[in-house]
Amino acid sequence: MKRTKTKPSYNKYGWIFISAAFLLYLIFTIYPAAASLIMAFQTAEGGEMVFAGLDNFKRMFNDGIFIQSLKNTFLYMVIQVPIMLILAMFIATLLNSSILKAKGFFRTSIFLPCVTSLVAYSILFKMMFSLDGIVNKALMSLGILDAPYQYLQDSTWARAVIIIAMLWRWTGYNVIFFLSALQNIPKETFEAAQVDGANAFQIFIRVTVPQLKPIILLTAIMSTNGTLQLFDETMNITQGGPANATITVSHYIYNQSFVYAPNFGYASAISYVVVFIMIILAIIQFSVAGKED
């Protein structure tokens, strides 16, 4: 018996809703991205944007502040991201323990910093590490310091404060991913390791971590991209100081656009350099993780 082909029926209302969403995506995502890419090859002359070729990109090699901001950004990424992921994995393992009581309280407490306003928490850390802040008062009361120390005026300590702030704000966010992954690991694997005589540390290294590889890759990529776009902390805690010692690439892009004499062409060029770096780092991370992940 010959089968007759029937045309699939499509709901026209579904297409209308999809078209509306796609139109918004074109207007607010695709168009700005394309416009900024074109602007990266332009510069302002006489109040108008004119084609400048690769001049904006060549300028970066001689721009000391841009190079400093790039170094700072990579410093934050290299130090903060590994510490945060290891800490998040460790905390998630503790929260997943069967012997832990009041799990809801601890999970809420760990995640609470993630819903705190970026500006509010940045200002809070700025106040904590100021001359009359709680950190100086606590250390002086313990006899560790004789006089208050200007943490935010010391380049090393200012960077350290930003890293500490980021760890407080974002570790709980990654804990949620690790905790979700841990709850999906079959308990039989842990029981088998215990039967074989493995201790808690061996179980964590040889059983837990290998099964968390996809989540480790995901959180590593998200954390890396987030650090490359770091702005709120340096803007509100140190304003990029002292002497641009803490400024990030995103902060420098903001300065080029709204603080210094506006140079949107140069700011756009820097933005696409950041995008290129993100792509390269993501490719490296996928390569290191392996094809199976």
PDB file of C-alpha atoms in Angstrom:
ATOM      1  CA  MET A   1       0.000   0.000   0.000  1.00  0.00           C
ATOM      2  CA  LYS A   2       1.429   3.336  -1.057  1.00  0.00           C
ATOM      3  CA  ARG A   3       1.775   5.844   1.734  1.00  0.00           C
ATOM      4  CA  THR A   4       0.738   9.402   1.097  1.00  0.00           C
ATOM      5  CA  LYS A   5       3.007  12.122   2.322  1.00  0.00           C
ATOM      6  CA  THR A   6       1.366  14.687   4.523  1.00  0.00           C
ATOM      7  CA  LYS A   7       2.744  18.143   4.989  1.00  0.00           C
ATOM      8  CA  PRO A   8       3.600  18.961   8.578  1.00  0.00           C
ATOM      9  CA  SER A   9       1.280  21.487  10.162  1.00  0.00           C
ATOM     10  CA  TYR A  10       2.855  24.448  11.890  1.00  0.00           C
ATOM     11  CA  ASN A  11       1.206  26.653  14.469  1.00  0.00           C
ATOM     12  CA  LYS A  12       1.293  30.168  13.069  1.00  0.00           C
ATOM     13  CA  TYR A  13       1.151  31.679  16.554  1.00  0.00           C
ATOM     14  CA  GLY A  14       4.320  29.837  17.492  1.00  0.00           C
ATOM     15  CA  TRP A  15       6.085  31.374  14.499  1.00  0.00           C
ATOM     16  CA  ILE A  16       4.806  34.805  15.516  1.00  0.00           C
ATOM     17  CA  PHE A  17       6.247  34.460  19.015  1.00  0.00           C
ATOM     18  CA  ILE A  18       9.549  33.127  17.679  1.00  0.00           C
ATOM     19  CA  SER A  19       9.739  35.944  15.134  1.00  0.00           C
ATOM     20  CA  ALA A  20       9.198  38.561  17.838  1.00  0.00           C
ATOM     21  CA  ALA A  21      11.951  37.089  20.016  1.00  0.00           C
ATOM     22  CA  PHE A  22      14.311  36.792  17.046  1.00  0.00           C
ATOM     23  CA  LEU A  23      13.605  40.400  16.061  1.00  0.00           C
ATOM     24  CA  LEU A  24      14.494  41.582  19.552  1.00  0.00           C
ATOM     25  CA  TYR A  25      17.658  39.464  19.397  1.00  0.00           C
ATOM     26  CA  LEU A  26      18.627  41.111  16.100  1.00  0.00           C
ATOM     27  CA  ILE A  27      17.985  44.608  17.426  1.00  0.00           C
ATOM     28  CA  PHE A  28      19.623  44.306  20.839  1.00  0.00           C
ATOM     29  CA  THR A  29      22.380  41.740  20.202  1.00  0.00           C
ATOM     30  CA  ILE A  30      23.328  41.213  16.559  1.00  0.00           C
ATOM     31  CA  TYR A  31      23.074  44.849  15.467  1.00  0.00           C
ATOM     32  CA  PRO A  32      25.130  46.291  18.390  1.00  0.00           C
ATOM     33  CA  ALA A  33      27.772  43.588  17.911  1.00  0.00           C
ATOM     34  CA  ALA A  34      28.051  44.308  14.181  1.00  0.00           C
ATOM     35  CA  ALA A  35      28.045  48.091  14.721  1.00  0.00           C
ATOM     36  CA  SER A  36      30.791  47.863  17.351  1.00  0.00           C
ATOM     37  CA  LEU A  37      32.877  45.652  15.051  1.00  0.00           C
ATOM     38  CA  ILE A  38      32.649  48.263  12.292  1.00  0.00           C
ATOM     39  CA  MET A  39      33.423  51.004  14.831  1.00  0.00           C
ATOM     40  CA  ALA A  40      36.608  49.154  15.873  1.00  0.00           C
ATOM     41  CA  PHE A  41      38.082  50.135  12.491  1.00  0.00           C
ATOM     42  CA  GLN A  42      37.026  53.775  12.770  1.00  0.00           C
ATOM     43  CA  THR A  43      38.149  56.888  14.610  1.00  0.00           C
ATOM     44  CA  ALA A  44      36.543  60.267  15.289  1.00  0.00           C
ATOM     45  CA  GLU A  45      37.627  63.187  13.131  1.00  0.00           C
ATOM     46  CA  GLY A  46      35.762  66.469  13.047  1.00  0.00           C
ATOM     47  CA  GLY A  47      32.849  65.015  14.957  1.00  0.00           C
ATOM     48  CA  GLU A  48      32.413  62.121  12.514  1.00  0.00           C
ATOM     49  CA  MET A  49      33.571  58.508  12.504  1.00  0.00           C
ATOM     50  CA  VAL A  50      35.981  57.825   9.625  1.00  0.00           C
ATOM     51  CA  PHE A  51      37.734  54.635   8.537  1.00  0.00           C
ATOM     52  CA  ALA A  52      41.088  54.177  10.289  1.00  0.00           C
ATOM     53  CA  GLY A  53      42.071  50.662   9.247  1.00  0.00           C
ATOM     54  CA  LEU A  54      44.093  48.840  11.895  1.00  0.00           C
ATOM     55  CA  ASP A  55      45.229  52.006  13.676  1.00  0.00           C
ATOM     56  CA  ASN A  56      43.165  51.270  16.795  1.00  0.00           C
ATOM     57  CA  PHE A  57      44.664  47.800  17.105  1.00  0.00           C
ATOM     58  CA  LYS A  58      48.219  49.060  16.490  1.00  0.00           C
ATOM     59  CA  ARG A  59      47.761  51.678  19.190  1.00  0.00           C
ATOM     60  CA  MET A  60      47.298  48.975  21.842  1.00  0.00           C
ATOM     61  CA  PHE A  61      50.914  47.801  21.546  1.00  0.00           C
ATOM     62  CA  ASN A  62      52.122  51.260  22.644  1.00  0.00           C
ATOM     63  CA  ASP A  63      49.401  51.899  25.208  1.00  0.00           C
ATOM     64  CA  GLY A  64      50.960  51.383  28.648  1.00  0.00           C
ATOM     65  CA  ILE A  65      47.640  51.565  30.506  1.00  0.00           C
ATOM     66  CA  PHE A  66      46.049  48.945  28.242  1.00  0.00           C
ATOM     67  CA  ILE A  67      49.002  46.597  28.734  1.00  0.00           C
ATOM     68  CA  GLN A  68      48.798  47.169  32.503  1.00  0.00           C
ATOM     69  CA  SER A  69      45.045  46.491  32.496  1.00  0.00           C
ATOM     70  CA  LEU A  70      45.607  43.280  30.528  1.00  0.00           C
ATOM     71  CA  LYS A  71      48.274  42.131  33.005  1.00  0.00           C
ATOM     72  CA  ASN A  72      45.987  42.899  35.939  1.00  0.00           C
ATOM     73  CA  THR A  73      43.087  41.035  34.384  1.00  0.00           C
ATOM     74  CA  PHE A  74      45.187  37.925  33.753  1.00  0.00           C
ATOM     75  CA  LEU A  75      46.604  38.160  37.278  1.00  0.00           C
ATOM     76  CA  TYR A  76      43.086  38.104  38.738  1.00  0.00           C
ATOM     77  CA  MET A  77      42.137  35.224  36.467  1.00  0.00           C
ATOM     78  CA  VAL A  78      45.211  33.082  37.200  1.00  0.00           C
ATOM     79  CA  ILE A  79      44.945  33.524  40.978  1.00  0.00           C
ATOM     80  CA  GLN A  80      41.228  33.843  41.660  1.00  0.00           C
ATOM     81  CA  VAL A  81      39.657  31.301  39.284  1.00  0.00           C
ATOM     82  CA  PRO A  82      41.611  28.185  40.448  1.00  0.00           C
ATOM     83  CA  ILE A  83      41.197  29.105  44.137  1.00  0.00           C
ATOM     84  CA  MET A  84      37.480  29.721  43.662  1.00  0.00           C
ATOM     85  CA  LEU A  85      36.830  26.461  41.806  1.00  0.00           C
ATOM     86  CA  ILE A  86      38.794  24.346  44.310  1.00  0.00           C
ATOM     87  CA  LEU A  87      37.031  26.070  47.200  1.00  0.00           C
ATOM     88  CA  ALA A  88      33.630  25.647  45.539  1.00  0.00           C
ATOM     89  CA  MET A  89      34.272  21.955  44.923  1.00  0.00           C
ATOM     90  CA  PHE A  90      35.359  21.428  48.528  1.00  0.00           C
ATOM     91  CA  ILE A  91      32.347  23.292  49.970  1.00  0.00           C
ATOM     92  CA  ALA A  92      29.948  21.444  47.657  1.00  0.00           C
ATOM     93  CA  THR A  93      31.391  18.123  48.839  1.00  0.00           C
ATOM     94  CA  LEU A  94      30.816  19.127  52.472  1.00  0.00           C
ATOM     95  CA  LEU A  95      27.272  20.289  51.715  1.00  0.00           C
ATOM     96  CA  ASN A  96      26.563  16.984  49.979  1.00  0.00           C
ATOM     97  CA  SER A  97      27.687  14.960  53.008  1.00  0.00           C
ATOM     98  CA  SER A  98      25.027  12.699  54.520  1.00  0.00           C
ATOM     99  CA  ILE A  99      26.170  13.519  58.067  1.00  0.00           C
ATOM    100  CA  LEU A 100      25.720  17.286  57.681  1.00  0.00           C
ATOM    101  CA  LYS A 101      22.761  18.728  59.581  1.00  0.00           C
ATOM    102  CA  ALA A 102      20.795  21.881  58.655  1.00  0.00           C
ATOM    103  CA  LYS A 103      21.816  21.585  54.997  1.00  0.00           C
ATOM    104  CA  GLY A 104      19.221  24.139  53.916  1.00  0.00           C
ATOM    105  CA  PHE A 105      20.686  26.793  56.208  1.00  0.00           C
ATOM    106  CA  PHE A 106      24.268  26.248  55.051  1.00  0.00           C
ATOM    107  CA  ARG A 107      23.345  26.100  51.359  1.00  0.00           C
ATOM    108  CA  THR A 108      21.387  29.339  51.655  1.00  0.00           C
ATOM    109  CA  SER A 109      24.252  30.993  53.532  1.00  0.00           C
ATOM    110  CA  ILE A 110      26.793  29.988  50.879  1.00  0.00           C
ATOM    111  CA  PHE A 111      24.589  31.180  48.009  1.00  0.00           C
ATOM    112  CA  LEU A 112      23.458  34.420  49.681  1.00  0.00           C
ATOM    113  CA  PRO A 113      26.459  36.521  48.504  1.00  0.00           C
ATOM    114  CA  CYS A 114      25.520  35.710  44.885  1.00  0.00           C
ATOM    115  CA  VAL A 115      22.263  37.673  45.144  1.00  0.00           C
ATOM    116  CA  THR A 116      23.989  40.675  46.713  1.00  0.00           C
ATOM    117  CA  SER A 117      24.240  43.765  44.536  1.00  0.00           C
ATOM    118  CA  LEU A 118      27.628  44.060  42.844  1.00  0.00           C
ATOM    119  CA  VAL A 119      27.873  47.731  43.724  1.00  0.00           C
ATOM    120  CA  ALA A 120      26.714  47.219  47.321  1.00  0.00           C
ATOM    121  CA  TYR A 121      29.146  44.428  48.110  1.00  0.00           C
ATOM    122  CA  SER A 122      32.037  46.268  46.423  1.00  0.00           C
ATOM    123  CA  ILE A 123      31.412  49.343  48.543  1.00  0.00           C
ATOM    124  CA  LEU A 124      31.142  47.105  51.615  1.00  0.00           C
ATOM    125  CA  PHE A 125      34.625  45.671  50.984  1.00  0.00           C
ATOM    126  CA  LYS A 126      35.971  49.160  50.347  1.00  0.00           C
ATOM    127  CA  MET A 127      34.638  50.234  53.755  1.00  0.00           C
ATOM    128  CA  MET A 128      35.997  47.102  55.464  1.00  0.00           C
ATOM    129  CA  PHE A 129      39.550  47.717  54.216  1.00  0.00           C
ATOM    130  CA  SER A 130      39.556  51.497  54.623  1.00  0.00           C
ATOM    131  CA  LEU A 131      41.695  53.295  57.238  1.00  0.00           C
ATOM    132  CA  ASP A 132      38.879  53.248  59.801  1.00  0.00           C
ATOM    133  CA  GLY A 133      37.411  49.958  58.563  1.00  0.00           C
ATOM    134  CA  ILE A 134      36.676  46.843  60.546  1.00  0.00           C
ATOM    135  CA  VAL A 135      39.808  45.025  59.299  1.00  0.00           C
ATOM    136  CA  ASN A 136      42.190  47.664  60.656  1.00  0.00           C
ATOM    137  CA  LYS A 137      40.240  47.936  63.915  1.00  0.00           C
ATOM    138  CA  ALA A 138      40.286  44.148  64.417  1.00  0.00           C
ATOM    139  CA  LEU A 139      44.024  43.823  63.717  1.00  0.00           C
ATOM    140  CA  MET A 140      44.849  46.764  65.980  1.00  0.00           C
ATOM    141  CA  SER A 141      42.731  45.353  68.800  1.00  0.00           C
ATOM    142  CA  LEU A 142      44.623  42.050  68.489  1.00  0.00           C
ATOM    143  CA  GLY A 143      47.945  43.863  68.624  1.00  0.00           C
ATOM    144  CA  ILE A 144      48.964  42.822  65.110  1.00  0.00           C
ATOM    145  CA  LEU A 145      49.036  46.424  63.853  1.00  0.00           C
ATOM    146  CA  ASP A 146      50.158  49.527  65.734  1.00  0.00           C
ATOM    147  CA  ALA A 147      48.502  51.911  63.289  1.00  0.00           C
ATOM    148  CA  PRO A 148      45.881  51.517  60.547  1.00  0.00           C
ATOM    149  CA  TYR A 149      47.244  50.393  57.198  1.00  0.00           C
ATOM    150  CA  GLN A 150      46.164  51.840  53.845  1.00  0.00           C
ATOM    151  CA  TYR A 151      45.388  48.599  52.039  1.00  0.00           C
ATOM    152  CA  LEU A 152      43.781  50.273  49.048  1.00  0.00           C
ATOM    153  CA  GLN A 153      46.800  52.536  48.511  1.00  0.00           C
ATOM    154  CA  ASP A 154      49.183  49.575  48.293  1.00  0.00           C
ATOM    155  CA  SER A 155      49.160  47.974  44.816  1.00  0.00           C
ATOM    156  CA  THR A 156      49.674  44.431  46.114  1.00  0.00           C
ATOM    157  CA  TRP A 157      47.118  44.658  48.890  1.00  0.00           C
ATOM    158  CA  ALA A 158      44.616  46.449  46.650  1.00  0.00           C
ATOM    159  CA  ARG A 159      44.736  43.546  44.200  1.00  0.00           C
ATOM    160  CA  ALA A 160      44.433  41.111  47.109  1.00  0.00           C
ATOM    161  CA  VAL A 161      41.308  42.897  48.382  1.00  0.00           C
ATOM    162  CA  ILE A 162      39.696  42.621  44.936  1.00  0.00           C
ATOM    163  CA  ILE A 163      40.505  38.896  44.762  1.00  0.00           C
ATOM    164  CA  ILE A 164      39.108  38.322  48.272  1.00  0.00           C
ATOM    165  CA  ALA A 165      35.952  40.219  47.340  1.00  0.00           C
ATOM    166  CA  MET A 166      35.491  38.153  44.193  1.00  0.00           C
ATOM    167  CA  LEU A 167      35.971  34.909  46.107  1.00  0.00           C
ATOM    168  CA  TRP A 168      33.297  35.949  48.612  1.00  0.00           C
ATOM    169  CA  ARG A 169      30.863  36.982  45.867  1.00  0.00           C
ATOM    170  CA  TRP A 170      31.233  34.192  43.311  1.00  0.00           C
ATOM    171  CA  THR A 171      32.290  31.006  45.115  1.00  0.00           C
ATOM    172  CA  GLY A 172      28.711  30.195  46.156  1.00  0.00           C
ATOM    173  CA  TYR A 173      27.553  30.551  42.556  1.00  0.00           C
ATOM    174  CA  ASN A 174      29.887  27.743  41.484  1.00  0.00           C
ATOM    175  CA  VAL A 175      29.010  25.658  44.562  1.00  0.00           C
ATOM    176  CA  ILE A 176      25.487  25.270  43.159  1.00  0.00           C
ATOM    177  CA  PHE A 177      26.825  23.708  39.949  1.00  0.00           C
ATOM    178  CA  PHE A 178      29.135  21.331  41.790  1.00  0.00           C
ATOM    179  CA  LEU A 179      26.453  20.383  44.312  1.00  0.00           C
ATOM    180  CA  SER A 180      24.006  19.578  41.535  1.00  0.00           C
ATOM    181  CA  ALA A 181      26.619  17.405  39.812  1.00  0.00           C
ATOM    182  CA  LEU A 182      27.541  15.622  43.039  1.00  0.00           C
ATOM    183  CA  GLN A 183      23.918  14.677  43.660  1.00  0.00           C
ATOM    184  CA  ASN A 184      23.827  12.971  40.254  1.00  0.00           C
ATOM    185  CA  ILE A 185      26.892  10.792  40.900  1.00  0.00           C
ATOM    186  CA  PRO A 186      25.805   7.187  41.642  1.00  0.00           C
ATOM    187  CA  LYS A 187      26.340   6.360  45.320  1.00  0.00           C
ATOM    188  CA  GLU A 188      27.507   2.885  44.298  1.00  0.00           C
ATOM    189  CA  THR A 189      30.811   4.329  43.083  1.00  0.00           C
ATOM    190  CA  PHE A 190      31.559   5.737  46.545  1.00  0.00           C
ATOM    191  CA  GLU A 191      30.498   2.515  48.253  1.00  0.00           C
ATOM    192  CA  ALA A 192      32.732   0.465  45.939  1.00  0.00           C
ATOM    193  CA  ALA A 193      35.705   2.734  46.721  1.00  0.00           C
ATOM    194  CA  GLN A 194      35.087   2.352  50.454  1.00  0.00           C
ATOM    195  CA  VAL A 195      34.936  -1.429  50.109  1.00  0.00           C
ATOM    196  CA  ASP A 196      38.301  -1.311  48.322  1.00  0.00           C
ATOM    197  CA  GLY A 197      39.749   0.524  51.345  1.00  0.00           C
ATOM    198  CA  ALA A 198      39.994   4.057  49.931  1.00  0.00           C
ATOM    199  CA  ASN A 199      40.000   6.898  52.447  1.00  0.00           C
ATOM    200  CA  ALA A 200      38.013  10.145  52.100  1.00  0.00           C
ATOM    201  CA  PHE A 201      40.809  12.003  50.298  1.00  0.00           C
ATOM    202  CA  GLN A 202      41.403   9.156  47.827  1.00  0.00           C
ATOM    203  CA  ILE A 203      37.676   8.908  47.125  1.00  0.00           C
ATOM    204  CA  PHE A 204      37.540  12.648  46.429  1.00  0.00           C
ATOM    205  CA  ILE A 205      40.560  12.641  44.095  1.00  0.00           C
ATOM    206  CA  ARG A 206      39.992   9.333  42.280  1.00  0.00           C
ATOM    207  CA  VAL A 207      36.192   9.020  42.282  1.00  0.00           C
ATOM    208  CA  THR A 208      34.566  12.412  42.753  1.00  0.00           C
ATOM    209  CA  VAL A 209      36.809  14.713  40.694  1.00  0.00           C
ATOM    210  CA  PRO A 210      36.883  12.529  37.514  1.00  0.00           C
ATOM    211  CA  GLN A 211      33.084  12.460  37.460  1.00  0.00           C
ATOM    212  CA  LEU A 212      32.954  16.239  37.886  1.00  0.00           C
ATOM    213  CA  LYS A 213      35.096  16.973  34.805  1.00  0.00           C
ATOM    214  CA  PRO A 214      32.209  18.351  32.662  1.00  0.00           C
ATOM    215  CA  ILE A 215      31.134  20.712  35.468  1.00  0.00           C
ATOM    216  CA  ILE A 216      34.734  21.721  36.157  1.00  0.00           C
ATOM    217  CA  LEU A 217      35.076  22.620  32.476  1.00  0.00           C
ATOM    218  CA  LEU A 218      31.795  24.561  32.480  1.00  0.00           C
ATOM    219  CA  THR A 219      32.604  26.553  35.621  1.00  0.00           C
ATOM    220  CA  ALA A 220      36.175  27.178  34.463  1.00  0.00           C
ATOM    221  CA  ILE A 221      34.964  28.693  31.181  1.00  0.00           C
ATOM    222  CA  MET A 222      32.262  30.782  32.873  1.00  0.00           C
ATOM    223  CA  SER A 223      34.628  32.003  35.585  1.00  0.00           C
ATOM    224  CA  THR A 224      37.347  32.827  33.069  1.00  0.00           C
ATOM    225  CA  ASN A 225      34.940  34.822  30.907  1.00  0.00           C
ATOM    226  CA  GLY A 226      33.541  36.576  33.964  1.00  0.00           C
ATOM    227  CA  THR A 227      37.011  37.570  35.185  1.00  0.00           C
ATOM    228  CA  LEU A 228      37.971  38.900  31.757  1.00  0.00           C
ATOM    229  CA  GLN A 229      34.916  41.188  32.021  1.00  0.00           C
ATOM    230  CA  LEU A 230      35.684  42.256  35.603  1.00  0.00           C
ATOM    231  CA  PHE A 231      34.536  45.829  36.184  1.00  0.00           C
ATOM    232  CA  ASP A 232      32.385  46.502  39.268  1.00  0.00           C
ATOM    233  CA  GLU A 233      35.000  45.521  41.851  1.00  0.00           C
ATOM    234  CA  THR A 234      37.826  47.680  40.494  1.00  0.00           C
ATOM    235  CA  MET A 235      35.469  50.557  39.759  1.00  0.00           C
ATOM    236  CA  ASN A 236      33.909  50.693  43.220  1.00  0.00           C
ATOM    237  CA  ILE A 237      36.731  49.474  45.473  1.00  0.00           C
ATOM    238  CA  THR A 238      39.864  51.105  44.045  1.00  0.00           C
ATOM    239  CA  GLN A 239      38.722  53.155  41.011  1.00  0.00           C
ATOM    240  CA  GLY A 240      41.550  51.376  39.196  1.00  0.00           C
ATOM    241  CA  GLY A 241      44.217  52.753  41.507  1.00  0.00           C
ATOM    242  CA  PRO A 242      46.666  53.231  42.916  1.00  0.00           C
ATOM    243  CA  ALA A 243      48.250  54.500  39.674  1.00  0.00           C
ATOM    244  CA  ASN A 244      46.273  52.006  37.524  1.00  0.00           C
ATOM    245  CA  ALA A 245      47.678  49.109  39.559  1.00  0.00           C
ATOM    246  CA  THR A 246      44.270  47.390  39.765  1.00  0.00           C
ATOM    247  CA  ILE A 247      42.554  48.566  36.577  1.00  0.00           C
ATOM    248  CA  THR A 248      41.062  45.843  34.345  1.00  0.00           C
ATOM    249  CA  VAL A 249      40.438  45.768  30.614  1.00  0.00           C
ATOM    250  CA  SER A 250      36.679  46.336  31.034  1.00  0.00           C
ATOM    251  CA  HIS A 251      37.389  49.255  33.363  1.00  0.00           C
ATOM    252  CA  TYR A 252      39.766  50.737  30.786  1.00  0.00           C
ATOM    253  CA  ILE A 253      37.137  50.323  28.052  1.00  0.00           C
ATOM    254  CA  TYR A 254      34.712  52.265  30.262  1.00  0.00           C
ATOM    255  CA  ASN A 255      37.302  55.013  30.796  1.00  0.00           C
ATOM    256  CA  GLN A 256      37.961  55.275  27.062  1.00  0.00           C
ATOM    257  CA  SER A 257      34.233  55.612  26.407  1.00  0.00           C
ATOM    258  CA  PHE A 258      32.962  57.812  29.242  1.00  0.00           C
ATOM    259  CA  VAL A 259      35.777  59.159  31.456  1.00  0.00           C
ATOM    260  CA  TYR A 260      38.502  60.321  29.066  1.00  0.00           C
ATOM    261  CA  ALA A 261      37.741  62.164  25.837  1.00  0.00           C
ATOM    262  CA  PRO A 262      35.323  59.666  24.237  1.00  0.00           C
ATOM    263  CA  ASN A 263      37.087  57.305  21.839  1.00  0.00           C
ATOM    264  CA  PHE A 264      34.468  54.714  20.949  1.00  0.00           C
ATOM    265  CA  GLY A 265      36.491  53.323  18.071  1.00  0.00           C
ATOM    266  CA  TYR A 266      39.447  52.463  20.288  1.00  0.00           C
ATOM    267  CA  ALA A 267      37.138  51.139  23.028  1.00  0.00           C
ATOM    268  CA  SER A 268      35.425  48.865  20.486  1.00  0.00           C
ATOM    269  CA  ALA A 269      38.781  47.559  19.264  1.00  0.00           C
ATOM    270  CA  ILE A 270      39.801  46.674  22.835  1.00  0.00           C
ATOM    271  CA  SER A 271      36.441  44.958  23.349  1.00  0.00           C
ATOM    272  CA  TYR A 272      37.029  42.661  20.392  1.00  0.00           C
ATOM    273  CA  VAL A 273      40.505  41.840  21.616  1.00  0.00           C
ATOM    274  CA  VAL A 274      38.836  40.625  24.826  1.00  0.00           C
ATOM    275  CA  VAL A 275      36.387  38.543  22.772  1.00  0.00           C
ATOM    276  CA  PHE A 276      39.288  37.008  20.848  1.00  0.00           C
ATOM    277  CA  ILE A 277      41.097  36.169  24.112  1.00  0.00           C
ATOM    278  CA  MET A 278      37.922  34.530  25.461  1.00  0.00           C
ATOM    279  CA  ILE A 279      37.649  32.336  22.371  1.00  0.00           C
ATOM    280  CA  ILE A 280      41.305  31.286  22.552  1.00  0.00           C
ATOM    281  CA  LEU A 281      41.062  30.430  26.262  1.00  0.00           C
ATOM    282  CA  ALA A 282      37.837  28.462  25.720  1.00  0.00           C
ATOM    283  CA  ILE A 283      39.504  26.427  22.956  1.00  0.00           C
ATOM    284  CA  ILE A 284      42.486  25.728  25.232  1.00  0.00           C
ATOM    285  CA  GLN A 285      40.205  24.663  28.079  1.00  0.00           C
ATOM    286  CA  PHE A 286      38.235  22.314  25.825  1.00  0.00           C
ATOM    287  CA  SER A 287      41.485  20.839  24.493  1.00  0.00           C
ATOM    288  CA  VAL A 288      42.863  20.244  27.980  1.00  0.00           C
ATOM    289  CA  ALA A 289      39.598  18.672  29.171  1.00  0.00           C
ATOM    290  CA  GLY A 290      39.490  16.204  26.296  1.00  0.00           C
ATOM    291  CA  LYS A 291      37.042  15.458  23.525  1.00  0.00           C
ATOM    292  CA  GLU A 292      34.764  13.301  25.703  1.00  0.00           C
ATOM    293  CA  ASP A 293      33.769  16.348  27.767  1.00  0.00           C
TER     294      ASP A 293
END
